[in-house]
XYZ file of C-alpha atoms in Angstrom:
371
model
C 44.325 -22.059 57.292
C 42.138 -18.916 57.597
C 40.853 -18.027 61.373
C 37.140 -17.598 61.246
C 35.675 -15.269 63.917
C 31.918 -15.083 64.555
C 30.804 -11.519 65.790
C 26.977 -11.522 66.969
C 26.991 -8.336 69.335
C 28.522 -5.085 69.688
C 29.906 -6.190 72.567
C 31.530 -9.459 70.632
C 32.535 -6.637 67.515
C 34.266 -3.918 70.083
C 36.037 -6.947 71.912
C 37.567 -8.057 68.841
C 38.847 -5.040 66.763
C 41.806 -4.495 68.673
C 43.052 -8.348 68.050
C 42.253 -7.753 64.144
C 43.668 -4.541 64.090
C 47.006 -5.581 65.857
C 47.363 -1.701 66.474
C 47.088 0.124 69.440
C 43.744 2.280 68.697
C 44.729 5.610 69.726
C 42.001 7.999 68.458
C 40.637 5.794 65.809
C 38.037 5.239 63.573
C 37.608 1.456 62.078
C 35.251 0.135 59.420
C 34.440 -3.623 59.086
C 32.836 -3.937 55.577
C 30.685 -6.988 55.237
C 29.922 -8.824 52.163
C 26.398 -10.637 52.976
C 27.503 -11.728 56.361
C 31.391 -12.499 55.895
C 33.865 -9.530 56.035
C 37.369 -9.721 55.363
C 38.830 -6.307 55.733
C 39.696 -4.146 58.423
C 39.808 -0.060 57.897
C 41.265 1.784 60.450
C 41.511 5.449 60.164
C 43.287 8.650 62.267
C 40.102 10.353 63.980
C 41.132 14.246 63.098
C 42.691 16.006 66.131
C 40.017 18.466 66.999
C 36.570 18.288 66.869
C 35.541 19.474 63.430
C 32.319 21.905 62.061
C 29.691 20.524 59.776
C 32.154 21.215 56.500
C 34.828 19.720 58.023
C 32.975 16.532 59.220
C 31.450 16.125 55.681
C 34.997 16.384 54.300
C 36.413 13.768 56.548
C 33.812 11.376 55.623
C 33.887 11.918 52.347
C 37.433 11.078 51.948
C 36.697 7.843 54.335
C 33.902 6.645 52.264
C 36.074 7.477 49.014
C 38.951 4.627 50.116
C 36.277 2.322 51.372
C 35.205 2.593 47.589
C 38.186 1.077 46.472
C 37.212 -2.236 48.409
C 35.488 -5.009 45.849
C 32.083 -6.633 46.963
C 31.235 -4.790 49.932
C 27.681 -3.692 50.511
C 27.204 -3.212 54.324
C 29.370 -1.987 57.078
C 30.222 -1.592 60.837
C 31.747 1.715 62.181
C 33.437 1.960 65.658
C 35.314 4.909 67.389
C 37.892 4.477 69.519
C 38.730 7.365 71.387
C 39.960 8.970 75.273
C 37.195 11.672 74.841
C 34.032 10.977 77.301
C 30.447 11.061 76.690
C 28.945 14.182 76.947
C 25.868 13.012 78.825
C 23.804 10.114 78.728
C 22.924 8.681 75.294
C 25.515 11.129 73.867
C 28.988 9.597 72.564
C 31.721 11.657 71.135
C 32.556 12.515 67.828
C 28.784 12.308 66.977
C 29.092 15.422 64.176
C 31.696 13.107 62.338
C 29.328 10.032 63.045
C 26.631 11.694 61.423
C 28.551 12.711 58.461
C 29.578 9.463 58.008
C 26.544 7.732 58.050
C 25.236 9.967 55.372
C 28.393 9.377 53.141
C 28.102 5.844 53.540
C 24.606 5.697 52.318
C 25.531 8.014 49.074
C 28.027 5.437 48.399
C 25.374 3.012 48.671
C 26.585 1.312 51.976
C 24.203 -0.011 54.738
C 25.267 0.819 57.874
C 24.780 -2.333 60.199
C 25.812 -0.368 63.569
C 28.151 2.448 64.624
C 29.898 1.925 67.956
C 31.708 4.163 70.123
C 34.424 2.751 72.688
C 34.987 5.981 74.794
C 37.124 6.978 77.936
C 34.316 6.239 80.265
C 32.319 3.949 78.642
C 30.989 2.378 75.555
C 27.749 2.959 73.331
C 25.703 2.795 69.958
C 25.645 6.238 68.037
C 21.666 6.925 67.845
C 20.876 5.250 70.860
C 19.078 8.480 72.930
C 16.315 6.202 74.983
C 17.259 4.435 78.287
C 15.734 1.362 76.690
C 18.147 0.647 74.152
C 20.424 -1.823 74.601
C 23.228 0.104 73.247
C 22.609 3.325 75.569
C 25.760 4.179 76.831
C 28.111 5.153 78.377
C 27.982 1.682 79.253
C 30.957 0.281 81.459
C 34.120 -0.370 79.798
C 34.589 -3.891 81.695
C 31.848 -5.365 79.255
C 34.185 -5.016 75.715
C 37.633 -5.481 77.349
C 39.283 -8.670 77.855
C 42.355 -9.596 79.248
C 43.820 -11.096 75.765
C 42.583 -7.514 73.980
C 44.983 -4.810 73.858
C 43.178 -1.851 75.961
C 43.492 1.463 74.393
C 46.611 3.324 74.517
C 47.993 6.695 75.659
C 51.224 6.780 73.607
C 51.056 8.955 70.477
C 53.487 9.283 67.741
C 54.971 12.163 69.102
C 55.536 10.167 72.500
C 57.531 7.673 70.627
C 59.709 9.852 68.658
C 60.832 11.501 71.276
C 61.547 8.548 73.188
C 63.583 7.157 70.176
C 65.377 10.658 69.544
C 66.176 10.939 73.240
C 67.658 7.227 73.717
C 70.330 7.372 76.431
C 71.803 4.306 75.243
C 75.221 6.642 75.154
C 77.574 3.784 74.438
C 75.813 2.142 71.411
C 75.669 6.158 70.217
C 79.499 6.695 70.602
C 80.337 3.124 68.921
C 78.062 3.889 66.037
C 79.642 7.184 65.807
C 83.183 5.913 66.321
C 82.503 3.285 63.044
C 81.089 5.993 61.071
C 84.065 8.443 60.965
C 86.299 5.499 59.512
C 83.654 4.660 56.968
C 85.127 5.281 53.252
C 83.404 8.110 51.650
C 83.750 7.193 47.904
C 81.600 6.626 45.091
C 80.781 3.271 46.450
C 79.143 3.979 49.369
C 75.859 4.074 48.217
C 76.047 0.851 46.686
C 77.814 -0.663 50.042
C 75.092 1.111 52.257
C 71.815 -0.095 50.362
C 73.744 -3.909 50.048
C 74.291 -3.964 54.025
C 70.942 -2.675 54.645
C 69.118 -5.154 52.118
C 70.946 -8.259 53.489
C 69.166 -7.117 56.700
C 66.086 -6.822 55.487
C 65.590 -9.682 53.483
C 67.776 -12.027 56.203
C 65.903 -15.340 56.546
C 66.690 -15.252 60.270
C 65.406 -11.560 60.603
C 64.308 -10.792 63.942
C 63.802 -7.370 65.980
C 67.423 -6.793 67.260
C 69.343 -3.501 66.634
C 71.075 -2.683 63.624
C 74.756 -3.660 63.917
C 77.573 -0.798 64.296
C 78.619 -1.313 60.628
C 75.387 -1.326 58.847
C 74.259 1.685 60.992
C 77.550 3.699 60.365
C 77.035 2.940 56.827
C 73.516 4.580 56.531
C 74.147 7.459 58.589
C 77.579 8.333 56.398
C 74.968 7.770 53.328
C 72.715 10.439 54.986
C 75.174 12.882 55.106
C 74.188 13.534 51.322
C 70.569 15.018 51.591
C 70.045 13.885 47.918
C 70.389 10.383 48.592
C 67.439 10.329 51.039
C 65.054 9.456 47.881
C 67.257 7.018 46.004
C 68.039 5.465 49.647
C 64.031 5.266 50.377
C 62.978 4.323 47.022
C 65.291 1.214 46.635
C 64.092 0.529 50.526
C 60.577 0.057 49.228
C 60.651 -1.308 45.963
C 64.415 -3.264 46.488
C 67.406 -3.299 44.571
C 66.243 -4.907 41.437
C 65.871 -2.983 38.156
C 63.274 -0.171 38.069
C 63.455 0.890 41.660
C 66.099 4.087 41.042
C 63.586 6.743 40.615
C 60.685 4.907 40.827
C 59.186 6.577 44.167
C 59.977 9.912 42.477
C 57.971 9.410 39.458
C 54.897 7.682 41.324
C 54.628 11.013 43.399
C 55.233 12.812 40.511
C 52.133 11.395 38.929
C 50.144 11.596 41.914
C 50.617 15.021 42.419
C 50.150 15.929 38.688
C 46.900 14.131 39.156
C 45.995 16.029 42.161
C 46.858 19.574 40.805
C 44.365 18.816 37.363
C 41.705 18.122 39.656
C 41.489 14.771 38.047
C 41.478 11.269 39.847
C 44.494 9.410 39.089
C 43.753 5.544 37.691
C 44.641 3.549 40.811
C 45.405 0.401 39.002
C 47.392 2.021 36.272
C 49.260 3.856 39.029
C 49.632 -0.098 40.802
C 50.981 -1.520 37.842
C 53.377 1.113 36.614
C 55.971 0.476 39.530
C 58.196 -2.571 41.064
C 55.862 -4.550 43.823
C 55.965 -3.105 47.288
C 56.235 -6.305 49.599
C 54.848 -5.774 52.954
C 57.196 -7.751 54.990
C 59.942 -6.065 53.836
C 58.251 -2.616 54.602
C 57.341 -3.210 58.405
C 60.810 -4.543 58.917
C 62.508 -1.113 57.086
C 60.368 0.923 59.177
C 61.081 -1.075 62.628
C 64.997 -0.835 61.269
C 64.848 2.959 60.659
C 63.013 3.632 63.763
C 66.236 1.614 65.573
C 68.532 3.830 63.643
C 66.924 6.890 64.812
C 67.990 6.057 68.689
C 71.951 6.448 67.140
C 71.135 9.101 64.737
C 73.760 12.335 65.276
C 71.753 15.862 65.723
C 73.104 16.910 62.218
C 71.361 13.808 60.579
C 68.072 13.781 62.337
C 65.917 16.011 59.718
C 66.918 13.255 57.043
C 66.580 10.136 58.963
C 62.933 11.531 60.322
C 62.226 12.571 56.618
C 63.167 8.767 55.455
C 60.919 7.314 58.498
C 57.756 9.636 57.618
C 58.136 8.297 53.818
C 58.164 4.515 54.889
C 55.521 5.357 57.335
C 53.289 6.785 54.692
C 54.107 4.083 52.747
C 52.670 1.700 55.825
C 49.570 3.956 55.821
C 50.532 5.312 59.347
C 49.395 8.752 58.387
C 49.610 10.245 61.916
C 53.353 8.992 62.520
C 54.244 9.898 58.774
C 53.283 13.508 59.460
C 54.494 13.380 63.015
C 57.969 12.531 61.866
C 57.902 15.090 58.818
C 57.044 17.767 61.321
C 59.918 16.497 63.694
C 61.962 17.182 60.727
C 60.456 20.352 59.750
C 61.745 21.473 63.247
C 65.269 20.795 62.321
C 64.997 21.589 58.890
C 62.194 23.933 57.834
C 63.215 24.019 54.083
C 63.721 20.246 53.935
C 61.269 19.282 50.824
C 60.479 15.937 51.974
C 59.429 16.409 55.029
C 57.236 19.374 53.560
C 55.766 16.542 50.640
C 54.908 14.133 53.519
C 52.940 16.316 55.256
C 50.786 17.550 52.039
C 50.284 13.882 50.865
C 48.754 13.040 54.474
C 46.729 16.395 54.965
C 45.424 15.577 51.331
C 44.475 11.761 52.100
C 46.995 10.895 48.971
C 47.648 7.220 49.836
C 50.227 4.859 48.269
C 49.192 3.380 44.865
C 49.401 -0.238 46.510
C 47.013 0.457 48.879
C 44.213 1.450 46.400
C 42.483 -1.632 45.639
C 41.920 -4.740 47.933
C 40.417 -7.967 46.663
C 37.467 -9.364 48.922
C 38.753 -11.388 51.895
C 42.505 -9.568 52.541
C 42.787 -8.120 55.383
C 44.468 -4.516 54.071
C 47.190 -2.201 55.332
C 47.934 1.088 55.188
C 46.439 4.393 53.749
C 46.873 6.522 56.812
C 44.192 5.105 57.757
C 44.069 1.483 57.131
C 45.717 -1.390 59.691
């Protein structure tokens, strides 16, 4: 059964967005597209790491609207910025330059902006409300847009999360996995054994958010000793063990990079149907389990596991987390091409083709952006 939510005021919207996203809104731009008076998709984009100049703001806004244009049937939008930056003064919310560039890009793209909101560190308000008599003149109290049932803006960053994972103090579990890893038989059957154990975990009907078994973790880490196995492992993780999975990821990247190098846009739908299907639930489970694997990874294998996690986070659409994973990997191996590739993909706004077209009424996930 589909749950319907009615949003009548800016307060309703700012209260409801965190619940719709189910994602911590740290430095985020959220777009709610509407067809007439009905929505369905919820898009979240990372805000830039720092304030932009006018040209950079226009480039950022154009990229955002480019993603939005892939959705079918929407003509009106509500935009909302969630940030820890504070109002510069009465009626002066942060990220005004980006909001102005976004409004212009939306107009050029044929979209009508219904409302443009900001929830900042010291209050909320509407962009363009510089009249004290305007109901959206800010900063207004955050208590108006906060409910106990709604997740508050968090301060945990991707860097914080990765640091906690890498510095896990579960010494006993690390030791047990290392002992099990030492006894793993390294022969031509290792890849098949490791992937079979991994796939069994991802597809288990009784799957829950518990840590990997020592045997499964040890097999994956033994596999990662061979750097060339990372891409094959990730491709099989994304697409499954069926025919066509091996090499599919590299072929997809090649098609996307060739299109980017030639300056011509690639056909999203053609790419989408040229490769095996990616299942959302499998992808979410894989990312969770790979984060767990990172907690027991020995230092000499951290670059490989971080790069694999970077690919999975890119595939999930978590661009900021993917970049941070890749940067952590490059701190350990500055020449690791896989980590450099993930950084390039995210910096150039290249998204997986399975996030290219979203039918009306579905809640899209991904795009470095979309949640």
